């Protein structure tokens, strides 16, 4: 398990304080990657701004800082559950119990295995800091933390922000073919809704954890061959929800081959996979079969499946374009701005 392999990194308050000592701009905290997130470090600027001390915050739950009436709590929990970046307004408690509205920018930090190890939360108590300035602080924190936990640099903040912004309601995932076992490194919110797992239980793992006793091993073998040969494939697999319920998962996988760089003639890329719960189609096909009819004769069902196939191809192509989007500086060495 890649998550266990990465657990040896020292994430104590004192060590993180040393790693982040030079970050002196906006107030920030570092917390664990779980819905019941634990505060692992808080900057001096955070303590001064909100009146807390190190002993108040060390190993405390993140929820202790939230006001009971916090309208942004649901969004924060969803971002933690799904391993996503989030910029939102939230209600924060000062140590004296008073409540204030602030802006928070939360971003995950990956380690070299593609696992989410930490979350950084950067705050704008005045609600007046430009997003570009918050981004600078976030990028500095990410750079220092990744240097400590072992940097996973294949997916940049720019790319994950573009992935999160895709206006699409269906499940899709990105796995990294350059890492052992081709683990998942990014998943959309609907994916977590379908399978019931969290990012902490998903990122850094091969997606075979969705398989179970009745999964067709021949289909699994087809998928494995496609991954090994970096070829597109469409498959319908019986998968399992975290709680054990079965569902039929229509998977369309597309390899993303990265262009060669100066050090290599070829670079292992990614796999993009859109996933769609087609249980109702399978149930209907079974019912038609019992009636001696083939589903191909059901015009509505065929039309909907064809539309699904086209949709999956479209979203895969859009994700591929994002993964091929370079973070290299533009003309005159000017860094490319992060998308809003």
PDB file of N, CA, C and O in Angstrom, residues 2 82-84 108-116 119 152-156 159-160 163 172-188 191-192 199 202-207 209 269-272 319 323:
ATOM      1  N   UNK A   2       0.718   2.104  -1.012  1.00  0.00           N
ATOM      2  CA  UNK A   2       1.576   3.274  -1.136  1.00  0.00           C
ATOM      3  C   UNK A   2       1.402   4.239   0.023  1.00  0.00           C
ATOM      4  O   UNK A   2       2.339   4.921   0.433  1.00  0.00           O
ATOM      5  N   UNK A  82     -12.828  14.633  -1.336  1.00  0.00           N
ATOM      6  CA  UNK A  82     -12.494  14.349  -2.729  1.00  0.00           C
ATOM      7  C   UNK A  82     -11.059  14.711  -3.112  1.00  0.00           C
ATOM      8  O   UNK A  82     -10.664  14.490  -4.253  1.00  0.00           O
ATOM      9  N   UNK A  83     -10.300  15.272  -2.181  1.00  0.00           N
ATOM     10  CA  UNK A  83      -8.923  15.615  -2.496  1.00  0.00           C
ATOM     11  C   UNK A  83      -8.779  16.767  -3.458  1.00  0.00           C
ATOM     12  O   UNK A  83      -7.873  16.778  -4.298  1.00  0.00           O
ATOM     13  N   UNK A  84      -9.651  17.767  -3.344  1.00  0.00           N
ATOM     14  CA  UNK A  84      -9.668  18.866  -4.300  1.00  0.00           C
ATOM     15  C   UNK A  84      -9.266  20.188  -3.670  1.00  0.00           C
ATOM     16  O   UNK A  84      -9.425  20.407  -2.467  1.00  0.00           O
ATOM     17  N   UNK A 108      -4.521  20.474  -1.712  1.00  0.00           N
ATOM     18  CA  UNK A 108      -3.834  19.237  -1.293  1.00  0.00           C
ATOM     19  C   UNK A 108      -2.367  19.255  -1.677  1.00  0.00           C
ATOM     20  O   UNK A 108      -1.955  19.943  -2.608  1.00  0.00           O
ATOM     21  N   UNK A 109      -1.576  18.474  -0.948  1.00  0.00           N
ATOM     22  CA  UNK A 109      -0.144  18.321  -1.226  1.00  0.00           C
ATOM     23  C   UNK A 109       0.129  16.836  -1.426  1.00  0.00           C
ATOM     24  O   UNK A 109      -0.122  16.024  -0.529  1.00  0.00           O
ATOM     25  N   UNK A 110       0.645  16.482  -2.609  1.00  0.00           N
ATOM     26  CA  UNK A 110       0.947  15.090  -2.931  1.00  0.00           C
ATOM     27  C   UNK A 110       2.379  14.743  -2.570  1.00  0.00           C
ATOM     28  O   UNK A 110       3.262  15.605  -2.565  1.00  0.00           O
ATOM     29  N   UNK A 111       2.626  13.442  -2.291  1.00  0.00           N
ATOM     30  CA  UNK A 111       4.001  12.983  -2.127  1.00  0.00           C
ATOM     31  C   UNK A 111       4.460  12.303  -3.409  1.00  0.00           C
ATOM     32  O   UNK A 111       3.757  12.303  -4.424  1.00  0.00           O
ATOM     33  N   UNK A 112       5.658  11.713  -3.403  1.00  0.00           N
ATOM     34  CA  UNK A 112       6.243  11.148  -4.621  1.00  0.00           C
ATOM     35  C   UNK A 112       5.500   9.928  -5.130  1.00  0.00           C
ATOM     36  O   UNK A 112       5.679   9.516  -6.274  1.00  0.00           O
ATOM     37  N   UNK A 113       4.650   9.321  -4.298  1.00  0.00           N
ATOM     38  CA  UNK A 113       3.881   8.150  -4.698  1.00  0.00           C
ATOM     39  C   UNK A 113       2.514   8.523  -5.279  1.00  0.00           C
ATOM     40  O   UNK A 113       1.724   7.654  -5.639  1.00  0.00           O
ATOM     41  N   UNK A 114       2.230   9.817  -5.359  1.00  0.00           N
ATOM     42  CA  UNK A 114       0.923  10.240  -5.862  1.00  0.00           C
ATOM     43  C   UNK A 114      -0.147  10.269  -4.791  1.00  0.00           C
ATOM     44  O   UNK A 114      -1.326  10.460  -5.100  1.00  0.00           O
ATOM     45  N   UNK A 115       0.232  10.075  -3.517  1.00  0.00           N
ATOM     46  CA  UNK A 115      -0.730  10.090  -2.414  1.00  0.00           C
ATOM     47  C   UNK A 115      -0.858  11.500  -1.839  1.00  0.00           C
ATOM     48  O   UNK A 115       0.126  12.236  -1.756  1.00  0.00           O
ATOM     49  N   UNK A 116      -2.069  11.864  -1.427  1.00  0.00           N
ATOM     50  CA  UNK A 116      -2.265  13.143  -0.746  1.00  0.00           C
ATOM     51  C   UNK A 116      -1.800  12.988   0.694  1.00  0.00           C
ATOM     52  O   UNK A 116      -2.347  12.189   1.450  1.00  0.00           O
ATOM     53  N   UNK A 119      -2.953  18.829   3.687  1.00  0.00           N
ATOM     54  CA  UNK A 119      -3.694  19.950   3.126  1.00  0.00           C
ATOM     55  C   UNK A 119      -3.122  21.232   3.706  1.00  0.00           C
ATOM     56  O   UNK A 119      -2.852  21.315   4.908  1.00  0.00           O
ATOM     57  N   UNK A 152       5.605  15.170  -5.755  1.00  0.00           N
ATOM     58  CA  UNK A 152       4.932  14.628  -6.930  1.00  0.00           C
ATOM     59  C   UNK A 152       4.638  15.822  -7.830  1.00  0.00           C
ATOM     60  O   UNK A 152       3.791  16.666  -7.506  1.00  0.00           O
ATOM     61  N   UNK A 153       5.367  15.944  -8.929  1.00  0.00           N
ATOM     62  CA  UNK A 153       5.280  17.148  -9.757  1.00  0.00           C
ATOM     63  C   UNK A 153       4.607  16.915 -11.107  1.00  0.00           C
ATOM     64  O   UNK A 153       4.539  17.816 -11.932  1.00  0.00           O
ATOM     65  N   UNK A 154       4.108  15.719 -11.338  1.00  0.00           N
ATOM     66  CA  UNK A 154       3.497  15.446 -12.640  1.00  0.00           C
ATOM     67  C   UNK A 154       2.215  16.253 -12.841  1.00  0.00           C
ATOM     68  O   UNK A 154       1.958  16.749 -13.925  1.00  0.00           O
ATOM     69  N   UNK A 155       1.403  16.348 -11.800  1.00  0.00           N
ATOM     70  CA  UNK A 155       0.204  17.178 -11.873  1.00  0.00           C
ATOM     71  C   UNK A 155       0.478  18.487 -11.145  1.00  0.00           C
ATOM     72  O   UNK A 155       0.804  18.486  -9.968  1.00  0.00           O
ATOM     73  N   UNK A 156       0.334  19.584 -11.856  1.00  0.00           N
ATOM     74  CA  UNK A 156       0.572  20.887 -11.249  1.00  0.00           C
ATOM     75  C   UNK A 156      -0.726  21.447 -10.682  1.00  0.00           C
ATOM     76  O   UNK A 156      -1.827  20.963 -10.981  1.00  0.00           O
ATOM     77  N   UNK A 159      -2.993  22.422 -13.482  1.00  0.00           N
ATOM     78  CA  UNK A 159      -3.746  21.341 -14.116  1.00  0.00           C
ATOM     79  C   UNK A 159      -4.893  20.846 -13.237  1.00  0.00           C
ATOM     80  O   UNK A 159      -6.002  20.610 -13.734  1.00  0.00           O
ATOM     81  N   UNK A 160      -4.637  20.677 -11.932  1.00  0.00           N
ATOM     82  CA  UNK A 160      -5.721  20.202 -11.067  1.00  0.00           C
ATOM     83  C   UNK A 160      -6.833  21.242 -10.961  1.00  0.00           C
ATOM     84  O   UNK A 160      -8.001  20.895 -10.834  1.00  0.00           O
ATOM     85  N   UNK A 163      -8.837  20.770 -14.067  1.00  0.00           N
ATOM     86  CA  UNK A 163      -9.640  19.549 -13.951  1.00  0.00           C
ATOM     87  C   UNK A 163     -10.868  19.795 -13.080  1.00  0.00           C
ATOM     88  O   UNK A 163     -11.978  19.355 -13.410  1.00  0.00           O
ATOM     89  N   UNK A 172     -14.951  10.848 -13.536  1.00  0.00           N
ATOM     90  CA  UNK A 172     -13.747  10.592 -14.319  1.00  0.00           C
ATOM     91  C   UNK A 172     -12.546  10.596 -13.397  1.00  0.00           C
ATOM     92  O   UNK A 172     -12.544  11.243 -12.341  1.00  0.00           O
ATOM     93  N   UNK A 173     -11.512   9.850 -13.792  1.00  0.00           N
ATOM     94  CA  UNK A 173     -10.316   9.701 -12.963  1.00  0.00           C
ATOM     95  C   UNK A 173      -9.080   9.823 -13.842  1.00  0.00           C
ATOM     96  O   UNK A 173      -9.138   9.625 -15.057  1.00  0.00           O
ATOM     97  N   UNK A 174      -7.954  10.145 -13.186  1.00  0.00           N
ATOM     98  CA  UNK A 174      -6.659  10.202 -13.851  1.00  0.00           C
ATOM     99  C   UNK A 174      -5.712   9.287 -13.085  1.00  0.00           C
ATOM    100  O   UNK A 174      -5.595   9.393 -11.857  1.00  0.00           O
ATOM    101  N   UNK A 175      -5.058   8.386 -13.798  1.00  0.00           N
ATOM    102  CA  UNK A 175      -4.042   7.531 -13.177  1.00  0.00           C
ATOM    103  C   UNK A 175      -2.708   7.768 -13.869  1.00  0.00           C
ATOM    104  O   UNK A 175      -2.662   8.153 -15.044  1.00  0.00           O
ATOM    105  N   UNK A 176      -1.620   7.549 -13.144  1.00  0.00           N
ATOM    106  CA  UNK A 176      -0.279   7.876 -13.623  1.00  0.00           C
ATOM    107  C   UNK A 176       0.462   6.617 -14.037  1.00  0.00           C
ATOM    108  O   UNK A 176       0.823   5.790 -13.206  1.00  0.00           O
ATOM    109  N   UNK A 177       0.686   6.481 -15.348  1.00  0.00           N
ATOM    110  CA  UNK A 177       1.336   5.284 -15.875  1.00  0.00           C
ATOM    111  C   UNK A 177       2.831   5.248 -15.586  1.00  0.00           C
ATOM    112  O   UNK A 177       3.477   4.218 -15.816  1.00  0.00           O
ATOM    113  N   UNK A 178       3.392   6.342 -15.068  1.00  0.00           N
ATOM    114  CA  UNK A 178       4.824   6.352 -14.758  1.00  0.00           C
ATOM    115  C   UNK A 178       5.113   5.774 -13.378  1.00  0.00           C
ATOM    116  O   UNK A 178       6.270   5.492 -13.050  1.00  0.00           O
ATOM    117  N   UNK A 179       4.073   5.599 -12.544  1.00  0.00           N
ATOM    118  CA  UNK A 179       4.243   5.082 -11.193  1.00  0.00           C
ATOM    119  C   UNK A 179       3.899   3.592 -11.145  1.00  0.00           C
ATOM    120  O   UNK A 179       3.074   3.117 -11.941  1.00  0.00           O
ATOM    121  N   UNK A 180       4.495   2.853 -10.245  1.00  0.00           N
ATOM    122  CA  UNK A 180       4.164   1.427 -10.107  1.00  0.00           C
ATOM    123  C   UNK A 180       2.673   1.228  -9.868  1.00  0.00           C
ATOM    124  O   UNK A 180       2.047   1.968  -9.099  1.00  0.00           O
ATOM    125  N   UNK A 181       2.080   0.264 -10.554  1.00  0.00           N
ATOM    126  CA  UNK A 181       0.662  -0.092 -10.404  1.00  0.00           C
ATOM    127  C   UNK A 181      -0.291   0.925 -11.020  1.00  0.00           C
ATOM    128  O   UNK A 181      -1.506   0.808 -10.868  1.00  0.00           O
ATOM    129  N   UNK A 182       0.238   1.946 -11.699  1.00  0.00           N
ATOM    130  CA  UNK A 182      -0.612   2.942 -12.375  1.00  0.00           C
ATOM    131  C   UNK A 182      -1.703   3.469 -11.431  1.00  0.00           C
ATOM    132  O   UNK A 182      -2.900   3.321 -11.675  1.00  0.00           O
ATOM    133  N   UNK A 183      -1.323   4.110 -10.318  1.00  0.00           N
ATOM    134  CA  UNK A 183      -2.312   4.508  -9.309  1.00  0.00           C
ATOM    135  C   UNK A 183      -3.146   5.717  -9.736  1.00  0.00           C
ATOM    136  O   UNK A 183      -2.728   6.529 -10.576  1.00  0.00           O
ATOM    137  N   UNK A 184      -4.310   5.866  -9.122  1.00  0.00           N
ATOM    138  CA  UNK A 184      -5.128   7.056  -9.297  1.00  0.00           C
ATOM    139  C   UNK A 184      -4.435   8.242  -8.645  1.00  0.00           C
ATOM    140  O   UNK A 184      -3.939   8.142  -7.521  1.00  0.00           O
ATOM    141  N   UNK A 185      -4.401   9.373  -9.349  1.00  0.00           N
ATOM    142  CA  UNK A 185      -3.803  10.584  -8.778  1.00  0.00           C
ATOM    143  C   UNK A 185      -4.800  11.745  -8.739  1.00  0.00           C
ATOM    144  O   UNK A 185      -4.534  12.764  -8.099  1.00  0.00           O
ATOM    145  N   UNK A 186      -5.936  11.602  -9.401  1.00  0.00           N
ATOM    146  CA  UNK A 186      -6.980  12.634  -9.332  1.00  0.00           C
ATOM    147  C   UNK A 186      -8.312  11.991  -9.725  1.00  0.00           C
ATOM    148  O   UNK A 186      -8.388  11.224 -10.680  1.00  0.00           O
ATOM    149  N   UNK A 187      -9.367  12.328  -8.976  1.00  0.00           N
ATOM    150  CA  UNK A 187     -10.703  11.791  -9.256  1.00  0.00           C
ATOM    151  C   UNK A 187     -11.735  12.911  -9.111  1.00  0.00           C
ATOM    152  O   UNK A 187     -11.609  13.765  -8.220  1.00  0.00           O
ATOM    153  N   UNK A 188     -12.760  12.915  -9.940  1.00  0.00           N
ATOM    154  CA  UNK A 188     -13.810  13.926  -9.853  1.00  0.00           C
ATOM    155  C   UNK A 188     -14.772  13.584  -8.716  1.00  0.00           C
ATOM    156  O   UNK A 188     -14.848  12.439  -8.261  1.00  0.00           O
ATOM    157  N   UNK A 191     -17.138  10.568  -8.997  1.00  0.00           N
ATOM    158  CA  UNK A 191     -16.511   9.260  -8.789  1.00  0.00           C
ATOM    159  C   UNK A 191     -16.657   8.827  -7.333  1.00  0.00           C
ATOM    160  O   UNK A 191     -17.007   7.680  -7.039  1.00  0.00           O
ATOM    161  N   UNK A 192     -16.375   9.755  -6.414  1.00  0.00           N
ATOM    162  CA  UNK A 192     -16.499   9.427  -4.986  1.00  0.00           C
ATOM    163  C   UNK A 192     -17.964   9.173  -4.609  1.00  0.00           C
ATOM    164  O   UNK A 192     -18.246   8.342  -3.738  1.00  0.00           O
ATOM    165  N   UNK A 199     -10.913  10.446  -0.842  1.00  0.00           N
ATOM    166  CA  UNK A 199      -9.613  10.583  -1.500  1.00  0.00           C
ATOM    167  C   UNK A 199      -8.523   9.868  -0.709  1.00  0.00           C
ATOM    168  O   UNK A 199      -7.622   9.258  -1.292  1.00  0.00           O
ATOM    169  N   UNK A 202      -8.422   6.372  -1.711  1.00  0.00           N
ATOM    170  CA  UNK A 202      -8.427   6.145  -3.154  1.00  0.00           C
ATOM    171  C   UNK A 202      -7.134   6.565  -3.842  1.00  0.00           C
ATOM    172  O   UNK A 202      -6.531   5.788  -4.580  1.00  0.00           O
ATOM    173  N   UNK A 203      -6.716   7.818  -3.614  1.00  0.00           N
ATOM    174  CA  UNK A 203      -5.556   8.353  -4.311  1.00  0.00           C
ATOM    175  C   UNK A 203      -4.304   7.574  -3.919  1.00  0.00           C
ATOM    176  O   UNK A 203      -4.064   7.285  -2.751  1.00  0.00           O
ATOM    177  N   UNK A 204      -3.503   7.216  -4.929  1.00  0.00           N
ATOM    178  CA  UNK A 204      -2.301   6.422  -4.695  1.00  0.00           C
ATOM    179  C   UNK A 204      -2.528   4.929  -4.827  1.00  0.00           C
ATOM    180  O   UNK A 204      -1.599   4.150  -4.640  1.00  0.00           O
ATOM    181  N   UNK A 205      -3.767   4.519  -5.162  1.00  0.00           N
ATOM    182  CA  UNK A 205      -4.081   3.091  -5.310  1.00  0.00           C
ATOM    183  C   UNK A 205      -4.502   2.780  -6.739  1.00  0.00           C
ATOM    184  O   UNK A 205      -5.099   3.622  -7.420  1.00  0.00           O
ATOM    185  N   UNK A 206      -4.224   1.572  -7.184  1.00  0.00           N
ATOM    186  CA  UNK A 206      -4.778   1.093  -8.445  1.00  0.00           C
ATOM    187  C   UNK A 206      -6.280   0.886  -8.267  1.00  0.00           C
ATOM    188  O   UNK A 206      -6.730   0.453  -7.199  1.00  0.00           O
ATOM    189  N   UNK A 207      -7.066   1.176  -9.307  1.00  0.00           N
ATOM    190  CA  UNK A 207      -8.524   1.149  -9.166  1.00  0.00           C
ATOM    191  C   UNK A 207      -9.098  -0.265  -9.049  1.00  0.00           C
ATOM    192  O   UNK A 207     -10.318  -0.426  -8.974  1.00  0.00           O
ATOM    193  N   UNK A 209      -9.299  -1.873  -6.525  1.00  0.00           N
ATOM    194  CA  UNK A 209      -9.984  -2.014  -5.231  1.00  0.00           C
ATOM    195  C   UNK A 209     -11.504  -1.970  -5.391  1.00  0.00           C
ATOM    196  O   UNK A 209     -12.237  -2.343  -4.479  1.00  0.00           O
ATOM    197  N   UNK A 269       2.923   8.270 -19.716  1.00  0.00           N
ATOM    198  CA  UNK A 269       1.896   9.275 -19.530  1.00  0.00           C
ATOM    199  C   UNK A 269       0.870   8.900 -18.491  1.00  0.00           C
ATOM    200  O   UNK A 269       1.198   8.361 -17.432  1.00  0.00           O
ATOM    201  N   UNK A 270      -0.368   9.213 -18.805  1.00  0.00           N
ATOM    202  CA  UNK A 270      -1.491   8.975 -17.908  1.00  0.00           C
ATOM    203  C   UNK A 270      -2.518   8.085 -18.590  1.00  0.00           C
ATOM    204  O   UNK A 270      -2.486   7.866 -19.796  1.00  0.00           O
ATOM    205  N   UNK A 271      -3.440   7.610 -17.781  1.00  0.00           N
ATOM    206  CA  UNK A 271      -4.687   7.074 -18.295  1.00  0.00           C
ATOM    207  C   UNK A 271      -5.815   7.942 -17.766  1.00  0.00           C
ATOM    208  O   UNK A 271      -5.862   8.251 -16.571  1.00  0.00           O
ATOM    209  N   UNK A 272      -6.688   8.365 -18.662  1.00  0.00           N
ATOM    210  CA  UNK A 272      -7.920   9.060 -18.291  1.00  0.00           C
ATOM    211  C   UNK A 272      -9.050   8.050 -18.438  1.00  0.00           C
ATOM    212  O   UNK A 272      -9.133   7.340 -19.445  1.00  0.00           O
ATOM    213  N   UNK A 319      -9.969  16.222 -20.904  1.00  0.00           N
ATOM    214  CA  UNK A 319      -8.999  15.966 -19.827  1.00  0.00           C
ATOM    215  C   UNK A 319      -7.602  15.753 -20.408  1.00  0.00           C
ATOM    216  O   UNK A 319      -6.605  16.251 -19.872  1.00  0.00           O
ATOM    217  N   UNK A 323      -4.035  17.638 -19.396  1.00  0.00           N
ATOM    218  CA  UNK A 323      -2.831  16.935 -18.963  1.00  0.00           C
ATOM    219  C   UNK A 323      -1.638  17.255 -19.862  1.00  0.00           C
ATOM    220  O   UNK A 323      -0.484  17.195 -19.417  1.00  0.00           O
TER     221      UNK A 323
END
